[in-house]
Amino acid sequence: MPSTLYSVRAFATNGIGTGYGPQISFTTAADDGDGVALAVEDAGPNGGDGNNDGTADSLQSNVSSLPDATGSGYLTLEVGGGCATAQAVAAVAIGSMPTADPFGYLYPYGLLELTLPCETADITVYYHIPGATSQVSSV
């Protein structure tokens, strides 16, 4: 569970008695609120820093990295422009859309579904394509 405090203490018992180690405590990492599991973001490109800004995506509520809908690569969503977070971020396969694209566009990596708690935002999507020699982005 994110942001949960755990306390543990080891012990060993033998024929002489029981010995106890020191009690230690730790808190699990906080969820950044974007709906993408921390471990998924940490497994993303650039050591978990998909937008390559020097901070792990799992620590930023406005950056989400997740596998694309085909499972062939990763997508990184970066939200800015006064909007501090993205929520319920998910990659969606084209086949799951309720209607076909009326313009006939192709979406080789699927689409991103998300909720923004603001009226306007600047959105950048980075496509991490296996075998590509450079990072592709879309604004």
Tab-separated table of N, CA and C in Angstrom:
chain	number	residue	atom	x	y	z
A	1	MET	N	0.840	-1.182	0.000
A	1	MET	CA	0.000	0.000	0.000
A	1	MET	C	0.887	1.250	0.000
A	2	PRO	N	0.590	2.229	-0.836
A	2	PRO	CA	1.371	3.466	-0.836
A	2	PRO	C	1.246	4.221	0.484
A	3	SER	N	2.304	4.872	0.870
A	3	SER	CA	2.351	5.717	2.073
A	3	SER	C	1.941	4.976	3.336
A	4	THR	N	2.353	3.726	3.463
A	4	THR	CA	2.011	2.924	4.637
A	4	THR	C	3.257	2.717	5.483
A	5	LEU	N	3.125	2.933	6.792
A	5	LEU	CA	4.229	2.733	7.725
A	5	LEU	C	4.224	1.286	8.196
A	6	TYR	N	5.359	0.613	8.067
A	6	TYR	CA	5.521	-0.759	8.542
A	6	TYR	C	6.634	-0.782	9.577
A	7	SER	N	6.456	-1.594	10.620
A	7	SER	CA	7.489	-1.832	11.623
A	7	SER	C	7.744	-3.326	11.665
A	8	VAL	N	9.009	-3.725	11.630
A	8	VAL	CA	9.360	-5.144	11.642
A	8	VAL	C	10.482	-5.394	12.635
A	9	ARG	N	10.518	-6.651	13.124
A	9	ARG	CA	11.565	-7.058	14.050
A	9	ARG	C	11.817	-8.542	13.822
A	10	ALA	N	13.055	-8.901	13.609
A	10	ALA	CA	13.407	-10.300	13.378
A	10	ALA	C	13.708	-10.986	14.700
A	11	PHE	N	13.466	-12.298	14.731
A	11	PHE	CA	13.836	-13.072	15.907
A	11	PHE	C	14.260	-14.468	15.481
A	12	ALA	N	15.028	-15.112	16.340
A	12	ALA	CA	15.462	-16.489	16.107
A	12	ALA	C	15.345	-17.247	17.421
A	13	THR	N	14.864	-18.463	17.327
A	13	THR	CA	14.698	-19.306	18.515
A	13	THR	C	15.502	-20.583	18.329
A	14	ASN	N	16.245	-20.967	19.381
A	14	ASN	CA	16.964	-22.240	19.376
A	14	ASN	C	16.798	-22.893	20.750
A	15	GLY	N	17.599	-23.906	21.041
A	15	GLY	CA	17.494	-24.627	22.308
A	15	GLY	C	17.831	-23.786	23.525
A	16	ILE	N	18.538	-22.707	23.357
A	16	ILE	CA	18.925	-21.848	24.482
A	16	ILE	C	17.864	-20.795	24.766
A	17	GLY	N	17.165	-20.359	23.753
A	17	GLY	CA	16.159	-19.314	23.948
A	17	GLY	C	15.868	-18.576	22.652
A	18	THR	N	15.373	-17.375	22.812
A	18	THR	CA	14.985	-16.542	21.673
A	18	THR	C	15.799	-15.254	21.690
A	19	GLY	N	16.332	-14.899	20.545
A	19	GLY	CA	17.058	-13.638	20.394
A	19	GLY	C	16.306	-12.724	19.443
A	20	TYR	N	16.292	-11.444	19.767
A	20	TYR	CA	15.547	-10.470	18.964
A	20	TYR	C	16.491	-9.452	18.338
A	21	GLY	N	16.238	-9.125	17.106
A	21	GLY	CA	16.975	-8.065	16.432
A	21	GLY	C	16.313	-6.728	16.716
A	22	PRO	N	16.909	-5.654	16.231
A	22	PRO	CA	16.311	-4.330	16.457
A	22	PRO	C	15.026	-4.160	15.636
A	23	GLN	N	14.123	-3.380	16.161
A	23	GLN	CA	12.913	-3.053	15.405
A	23	GLN	C	13.254	-1.945	14.415
A	24	ILE	N	12.830	-2.133	13.174
A	24	ILE	CA	13.025	-1.091	12.172
A	24	ILE	C	11.674	-0.713	11.584
A	25	SER	N	11.578	0.498	11.092
A	25	SER	CA	10.341	0.980	10.473
A	25	SER	C	10.664	1.575	9.111
A	26	PHE	N	9.714	1.460	8.201
A	26	PHE	CA	9.853	2.088	6.893
A	26	PHE	C	8.470	2.426	6.371
A	27	THR	N	8.428	3.422	5.501
A	27	THR	CA	7.175	3.833	4.872
A	27	THR	C	7.282	3.564	3.381
A	28	THR	N	6.261	2.929	2.827
A	28	THR	CA	6.256	2.662	1.391
A	28	THR	C	6.111	3.976	0.632
A	29	ALA	N	6.531	3.963	-0.613
A	29	ALA	CA	6.492	5.176	-1.436
A	29	ALA	C	5.063	5.683	-1.602
A	30	ALA	N	4.946	6.986	-1.691
A	30	ALA	CA	3.638	7.606	-1.907
A	30	ALA	C	3.202	7.408	-3.352
A	31	ASP	N	1.930	7.210	-3.547
A	31	ASP	CA	1.373	7.119	-4.894
A	31	ASP	C	1.313	8.535	-5.454
A	32	ASP	N	1.718	8.717	-6.707
A	32	ASP	CA	1.710	10.071	-7.272
A	32	ASP	C	0.349	10.473	-7.826
A	33	GLY	N	-0.657	9.593	-7.733
A	33	GLY	CA	-2.028	9.966	-8.059
A	33	GLY	C	-2.429	9.876	-9.513
A	34	ASP	N	-1.540	9.376	-10.387
A	34	ASP	CA	-1.882	9.354	-11.814
A	34	ASP	C	-2.561	8.066	-12.268
A	35	GLY	N	-2.669	7.095	-11.373
A	35	GLY	CA	-3.327	5.844	-11.730
A	35	GLY	C	-2.408	4.797	-12.321
A	36	VAL	N	-1.152	5.138	-12.539
A	36	VAL	CA	-0.171	4.187	-13.057
A	36	VAL	C	0.641	3.681	-11.869
A	37	ALA	N	0.774	2.372	-11.744
A	37	ALA	CA	1.519	1.791	-10.631
A	37	ALA	C	2.953	2.326	-10.607
A	38	LEU	N	3.453	2.584	-9.405
A	38	LEU	CA	4.809	3.116	-9.257
A	38	LEU	C	5.837	2.197	-9.918
A	39	ALA	N	5.678	0.886	-9.751
A	39	ALA	CA	6.631	-0.060	-10.337
A	39	ALA	C	6.615	0.002	-11.863
A	40	VAL	N	5.458	0.254	-12.454
A	40	VAL	CA	5.357	0.380	-13.917
A	40	VAL	C	6.115	1.616	-14.382
A	41	GLU	N	5.924	2.738	-13.676
A	41	GLU	CA	6.647	3.965	-14.047
A	41	GLU	C	8.146	3.803	-13.833
A	42	ASP	N	8.531	3.156	-12.730
A	42	ASP	CA	9.954	2.964	-12.444
A	42	ASP	C	10.636	2.061	-13.470
A	43	ALA	N	9.864	1.187	-14.132
A	43	ALA	CA	10.415	0.291	-15.155
A	43	ALA	C	10.474	0.955	-16.526
A	44	GLY	N	10.045	2.189	-16.619
A	44	GLY	CA	9.982	2.901	-17.889
A	44	GLY	C	11.331	3.329	-18.423
A	45	PRO	N	11.321	3.988	-19.564
A	45	PRO	CA	12.548	4.437	-20.226
A	45	PRO	C	13.379	5.381	-19.361
A	46	ASN	N	14.650	5.449	-19.660
A	46	ASN	CA	15.599	6.332	-18.966
A	46	ASN	C	15.624	6.062	-17.465
A	47	GLY	N	15.517	4.788	-17.081
A	47	GLY	CA	15.544	4.437	-15.666
A	47	GLY	C	14.341	4.959	-14.908
A	48	GLY	N	13.186	5.038	-15.554
A	48	GLY	CA	11.969	5.528	-14.907
A	48	GLY	C	11.757	7.018	-15.055
A	49	ASP	N	12.549	7.663	-15.898
A	49	ASP	CA	12.431	9.104	-16.142
A	49	ASP	C	12.119	9.325	-17.624
A	50	GLY	N	10.899	8.990	-18.026
A	50	GLY	CA	10.511	8.992	-19.432
A	50	GLY	C	10.635	10.320	-20.139
A	51	ASN	N	10.439	11.434	-19.415
A	51	ASN	CA	10.574	12.743	-20.060
A	51	ASN	C	11.984	13.308	-19.890
A	52	ASN	N	12.859	12.533	-19.249
A	52	ASN	CA	14.282	12.862	-19.130
A	52	ASN	C	14.533	14.225	-18.493
A	53	ASP	N	13.762	14.526	-17.422
A	53	ASP	CA	13.936	15.806	-16.732
A	53	ASP	C	14.762	15.692	-15.456
A	54	GLY	N	15.282	14.483	-15.170
A	54	GLY	CA	16.119	14.300	-13.995
A	54	GLY	C	15.368	13.852	-12.758
A	55	THR	N	14.051	13.709	-12.828
A	55	THR	CA	13.237	13.266	-11.697
A	55	THR	C	12.420	12.053	-12.130
A	56	ALA	N	12.403	11.022	-11.298
A	56	ALA	CA	11.633	9.815	-11.623
A	56	ALA	C	10.164	10.166	-11.845
A	57	ASP	N	9.570	9.587	-12.876
A	57	ASP	CA	8.164	9.857	-13.189
A	57	ASP	C	7.239	9.448	-12.048
A	58	SER	N	7.606	8.412	-11.302
A	58	SER	CA	6.777	7.946	-10.193
A	58	SER	C	6.716	8.954	-9.052
A	59	LEU	N	7.580	9.961	-9.079
A	59	LEU	CA	7.578	11.012	-8.054
A	59	LEU	C	6.862	12.275	-8.524
A	60	GLN	N	6.352	12.274	-9.763
A	60	GLN	CA	5.728	13.471	-10.329
A	60	GLN	C	4.275	13.179	-10.705
A	61	SER	N	3.357	13.945	-10.156
A	61	SER	CA	1.942	13.732	-10.467
A	61	SER	C	1.572	14.245	-11.854
A	62	ASN	N	2.443	15.034	-12.462
A	62	ASN	CA	2.156	15.557	-13.805
A	62	ASN	C	2.875	14.795	-14.918
A	63	VAL	N	3.564	13.716	-14.571
A	63	VAL	CA	4.261	12.895	-15.565
A	63	VAL	C	3.905	11.431	-15.318
A	64	SER	N	3.506	10.747	-16.382
A	64	SER	CA	3.137	9.332	-16.285
A	64	SER	C	3.814	8.561	-17.402
A	65	SER	N	4.464	7.458	-17.066
A	65	SER	CA	5.046	6.571	-18.071
A	65	SER	C	4.410	5.202	-17.930
A	66	LEU	N	3.988	4.640	-19.068
A	66	LEU	CA	3.312	3.353	-19.052
A	66	LEU	C	3.489	2.671	-20.401
A	67	PRO	N	3.330	1.344	-20.440
A	67	PRO	CA	3.428	0.653	-21.725
A	67	PRO	C	2.343	1.134	-22.682
A	68	ASP	N	2.685	1.214	-23.973
A	68	ASP	CA	1.665	1.602	-24.948
A	68	ASP	C	0.638	0.480	-25.082
A	69	ALA	N	-0.442	0.733	-25.778
A	69	ALA	CA	-1.548	-0.224	-25.868
A	69	ALA	C	-1.176	-1.510	-26.596
A	70	THR	N	-0.102	-1.485	-27.386
A	70	THR	CA	0.312	-2.687	-28.110
A	70	THR	C	1.307	-3.518	-27.314
A	71	GLY	N	1.883	-2.917	-26.263
A	71	GLY	CA	2.894	-3.605	-25.475
A	71	GLY	C	4.266	-3.588	-26.113
A	72	SER	N	4.437	-2.832	-27.199
A	72	SER	CA	5.717	-2.819	-27.906
A	72	SER	C	6.676	-1.745	-27.411
A	73	GLY	N	6.203	-0.777	-26.674
A	73	GLY	CA	7.047	0.302	-26.179
A	73	GLY	C	6.377	1.015	-25.022
A	74	TYR	N	6.902	2.157	-24.672
A	74	TYR	CA	6.356	2.967	-23.582
A	74	TYR	C	5.889	4.310	-24.119
A	75	LEU	N	4.928	4.894	-23.441
A	75	LEU	CA	4.480	6.265	-23.677
A	75	LEU	C	4.724	7.048	-22.402
A	76	THR	N	5.115	8.294	-22.532
A	76	THR	CA	5.240	9.174	-21.376
A	76	THR	C	4.366	10.386	-21.618
A	77	LEU	N	3.479	10.655	-20.689
A	77	LEU	CA	2.578	11.805	-20.737
A	77	LEU	C	3.102	12.859	-19.777
A	78	GLU	N	3.278	14.085	-20.264
A	78	GLU	CA	3.714	15.200	-19.426
A	78	GLU	C	2.652	16.293	-19.510
A	79	VAL	N	2.132	16.702	-18.360
A	79	VAL	CA	1.083	17.718	-18.291
A	79	VAL	C	1.670	18.980	-17.679
A	80	GLY	N	1.403	20.129	-18.293
A	80	GLY	CA	1.893	21.406	-17.783
A	80	GLY	C	0.887	22.502	-18.049
A	81	GLY	N	1.363	23.731	-18.080
A	81	GLY	CA	0.491	24.861	-18.377
A	81	GLY	C	-0.493	25.179	-17.281
A	82	GLY	N	-0.072	25.032	-16.040
A	82	GLY	CA	-0.954	25.355	-14.926
A	82	GLY	C	-1.771	24.186	-14.423
A	83	CYS	N	-1.655	23.054	-15.052
A	83	CYS	CA	-2.351	21.848	-14.596
A	83	CYS	C	-1.304	20.975	-13.910
A	84	ALA	N	-1.506	20.682	-12.646
A	84	ALA	CA	-0.467	20.037	-11.859
A	84	ALA	C	-0.517	18.516	-11.852
A	85	THR	N	-1.558	17.917	-12.405
A	85	THR	CA	-1.656	16.465	-12.317
A	85	THR	C	-2.513	15.882	-13.429
A	86	ALA	N	-2.253	14.633	-13.726
A	86	ALA	CA	-3.116	13.835	-14.604
A	86	ALA	C	-3.614	12.670	-13.760
A	87	GLN	N	-4.847	12.267	-13.960
A	87	GLN	CA	-5.432	11.189	-13.165
A	87	GLN	C	-5.975	10.105	-14.089
A	88	ALA	N	-6.055	8.888	-13.571
A	88	ALA	CA	-6.627	7.744	-14.291
A	88	ALA	C	-6.014	7.579	-15.680
A	89	VAL	N	-4.691	7.687	-15.757
A	89	VAL	CA	-3.989	7.569	-17.038
A	89	VAL	C	-3.944	6.101	-17.460
A	90	ALA	N	-4.314	5.831	-18.704
A	90	ALA	CA	-4.305	4.461	-19.224
A	90	ALA	C	-4.056	4.484	-20.725
A	91	ALA	N	-3.378	3.461	-21.218
A	91	ALA	CA	-3.218	3.266	-22.659
A	91	ALA	C	-4.411	2.448	-23.143
A	92	VAL	N	-4.995	2.868	-24.256
A	92	VAL	CA	-6.219	2.242	-24.758
A	92	VAL	C	-5.987	1.737	-26.180
A	93	ALA	N	-6.346	0.489	-26.421
A	93	ALA	CA	-6.227	-0.085	-27.764
A	93	ALA	C	-7.334	0.459	-28.656
A	94	ILE	N	-7.055	0.595	-29.925
A	94	ILE	CA	-8.026	1.125	-30.882
A	94	ILE	C	-9.301	0.292	-30.891
A	95	GLY	N	-9.173	-1.017	-30.789
A	95	GLY	CA	-10.333	-1.894	-30.815
A	95	GLY	C	-11.304	-1.668	-29.675
A	96	SER	N	-10.856	-1.002	-28.605
A	96	SER	CA	-11.740	-0.756	-27.465
A	96	SER	C	-12.519	0.548	-27.600
A	97	MET	N	-12.276	1.298	-28.688
A	97	MET	CA	-13.007	2.550	-28.901
A	97	MET	C	-14.443	2.236	-29.307
A	98	PRO	N	-15.416	3.014	-28.798
A	98	PRO	CA	-16.815	2.729	-29.122
A	98	PRO	C	-17.166	2.958	-30.592
A	99	THR	N	-16.462	3.867	-31.265
A	99	THR	CA	-16.721	4.118	-32.686
A	99	THR	C	-15.394	4.223	-33.420
A	100	ALA	N	-15.430	4.000	-34.703
A	100	ALA	CA	-14.222	4.112	-35.524
A	100	ALA	C	-13.855	5.580	-35.695
A	101	ASP	N	-12.585	5.846	-35.929
A	101	ASP	CA	-12.132	7.210	-36.168
A	101	ASP	C	-12.733	7.692	-37.487
A	102	PRO	N	-13.515	8.778	-37.459
A	102	PRO	CA	-14.177	9.228	-38.685
A	102	PRO	C	-13.211	9.770	-39.740
A	103	PHE	N	-11.987	10.104	-39.335
A	103	PHE	CA	-11.021	10.665	-40.275
A	103	PHE	C	-10.041	9.619	-40.801
A	104	GLY	N	-10.127	8.409	-40.278
A	104	GLY	CA	-9.261	7.333	-40.745
A	104	GLY	C	-7.830	7.411	-40.260
A	105	TYR	N	-7.582	8.148	-39.167
A	105	TYR	CA	-6.224	8.228	-38.634
A	105	TYR	C	-5.777	6.866	-38.115
A	106	LEU	N	-4.486	6.635	-38.160
A	106	LEU	CA	-3.905	5.414	-37.624
A	106	LEU	C	-3.279	5.717	-36.273
A	107	TYR	N	-3.407	4.817	-35.343
A	107	TYR	CA	-2.844	4.964	-34.002
A	107	TYR	C	-2.023	3.715	-33.698
A	108	PRO	N	-0.795	3.648	-34.208
A	108	PRO	CA	-0.019	2.413	-34.088
A	108	PRO	C	0.332	2.030	-32.651
A	109	TYR	N	0.272	2.957	-31.714
A	109	TYR	CA	0.597	2.657	-30.321
A	109	TYR	C	-0.622	2.788	-29.423
A	110	GLY	N	-1.805	2.932	-30.010
A	110	GLY	CA	-3.022	3.107	-29.232
A	110	GLY	C	-3.216	4.565	-28.861
A	111	LEU	N	-4.088	4.786	-27.916
A	111	LEU	CA	-4.408	6.133	-27.446
A	111	LEU	C	-4.178	6.227	-25.948
A	112	LEU	N	-4.138	7.444	-25.444
A	112	LEU	CA	-4.060	7.664	-24.001
A	112	LEU	C	-5.408	8.160	-23.505
A	113	GLU	N	-5.857	7.576	-22.425
A	113	GLU	CA	-7.077	8.023	-21.760
A	113	GLU	C	-6.654	8.617	-20.423
A	114	LEU	N	-7.199	9.769	-20.059
A	114	LEU	CA	-6.811	10.421	-18.813
A	114	LEU	C	-7.880	11.412	-18.384
A	115	THR	N	-7.793	11.812	-17.139
A	115	THR	CA	-8.657	12.846	-16.585
A	115	THR	C	-7.772	13.978	-16.090
A	116	LEU	N	-8.148	15.207	-16.411
A	116	LEU	CA	-7.424	16.384	-15.927
A	116	LEU	C	-8.340	17.171	-14.994
A	117	PRO	N	-7.861	17.536	-13.808
A	117	PRO	CA	-8.678	18.309	-12.876
A	117	PRO	C	-8.555	19.814	-13.119
A	118	CYS	N	-8.496	20.212	-14.378
A	118	CYS	CA	-8.335	21.615	-14.730
A	118	CYS	C	-8.999	21.843	-16.090
A	119	GLU	N	-9.206	23.097	-16.426
A	119	GLU	CA	-9.881	23.412	-17.684
A	119	GLU	C	-8.948	23.420	-18.888
A	120	THR	N	-7.708	23.835	-18.691
A	120	THR	CA	-6.743	23.873	-19.789
A	120	THR	C	-5.417	23.286	-19.321
A	121	ALA	N	-4.664	22.755	-20.261
A	121	ALA	CA	-3.362	22.172	-19.939
A	121	ALA	C	-2.524	22.091	-21.203
A	122	ASP	N	-1.224	22.073	-21.017
A	122	ASP	CA	-0.294	21.770	-22.098
A	122	ASP	C	0.071	20.300	-21.945
A	123	ILE	N	-0.090	19.526	-22.997
A	123	ILE	CA	0.171	18.091	-22.933
A	123	ILE	C	1.229	17.721	-23.963
A	124	THR	N	2.239	16.986	-23.516
A	124	THR	CA	3.254	16.430	-24.403
A	124	THR	C	3.269	14.924	-24.188
A	125	VAL	N	3.266	14.174	-25.276
A	125	VAL	CA	3.365	12.721	-25.205
A	125	VAL	C	4.671	12.308	-25.874
A	126	TYR	N	5.481	11.557	-25.145
A	126	TYR	CA	6.734	11.021	-25.674
A	126	TYR	C	6.504	9.560	-26.040
A	127	TYR	N	6.894	9.177	-27.242
A	127	TYR	CA	6.773	7.805	-27.715
A	127	TYR	C	8.155	7.166	-27.658
A	128	HIS	N	8.303	6.170	-26.828
A	128	HIS	CA	9.576	5.461	-26.700
A	128	HIS	C	9.459	4.190	-27.536
A	129	ILE	N	9.952	4.250	-28.750
A	129	ILE	CA	9.778	3.186	-29.727
A	129	ILE	C	11.032	2.319	-29.750
A	130	PRO	N	10.887	1.010	-29.524
A	130	PRO	CA	12.065	0.137	-29.552
A	130	PRO	C	12.798	0.239	-30.889
A	131	GLY	N	14.106	0.375	-30.818
A	131	GLY	CA	14.918	0.447	-32.022
A	131	GLY	C	15.041	1.835	-32.620
A	132	ALA	N	14.267	2.803	-32.118
A	132	ALA	CA	14.353	4.170	-32.646
A	132	ALA	C	15.649	4.807	-32.171
A	133	THR	N	16.229	5.635	-33.008
A	133	THR	CA	17.485	6.289	-32.644
A	133	THR	C	17.261	7.612	-31.938
A	134	SER	N	16.022	8.103	-31.924
A	134	SER	CA	15.721	9.332	-31.200
A	134	SER	C	14.328	9.223	-30.602
A	135	GLN	N	14.078	10.050	-29.620
A	135	GLN	CA	12.784	10.077	-28.951
A	135	GLN	C	11.799	10.874	-29.789
A	136	VAL	N	10.600	10.373	-29.955
A	136	VAL	CA	9.562	11.043	-30.726
A	136	VAL	C	8.570	11.641	-29.750
A	137	SER	N	8.183	12.900	-29.965
A	137	SER	CA	7.197	13.509	-29.073
A	137	SER	C	6.105	14.171	-29.886
A	138	SER	N	4.981	14.349	-29.235
A	138	SER	CA	3.820	14.975	-29.849
A	138	SER	C	3.244	15.957	-28.856
A	139	VAL	N	2.954	17.160	-29.312
A	139	VAL	CA	2.393	18.187	-28.431
A	139	VAL	C	0.982	18.481	-28.872
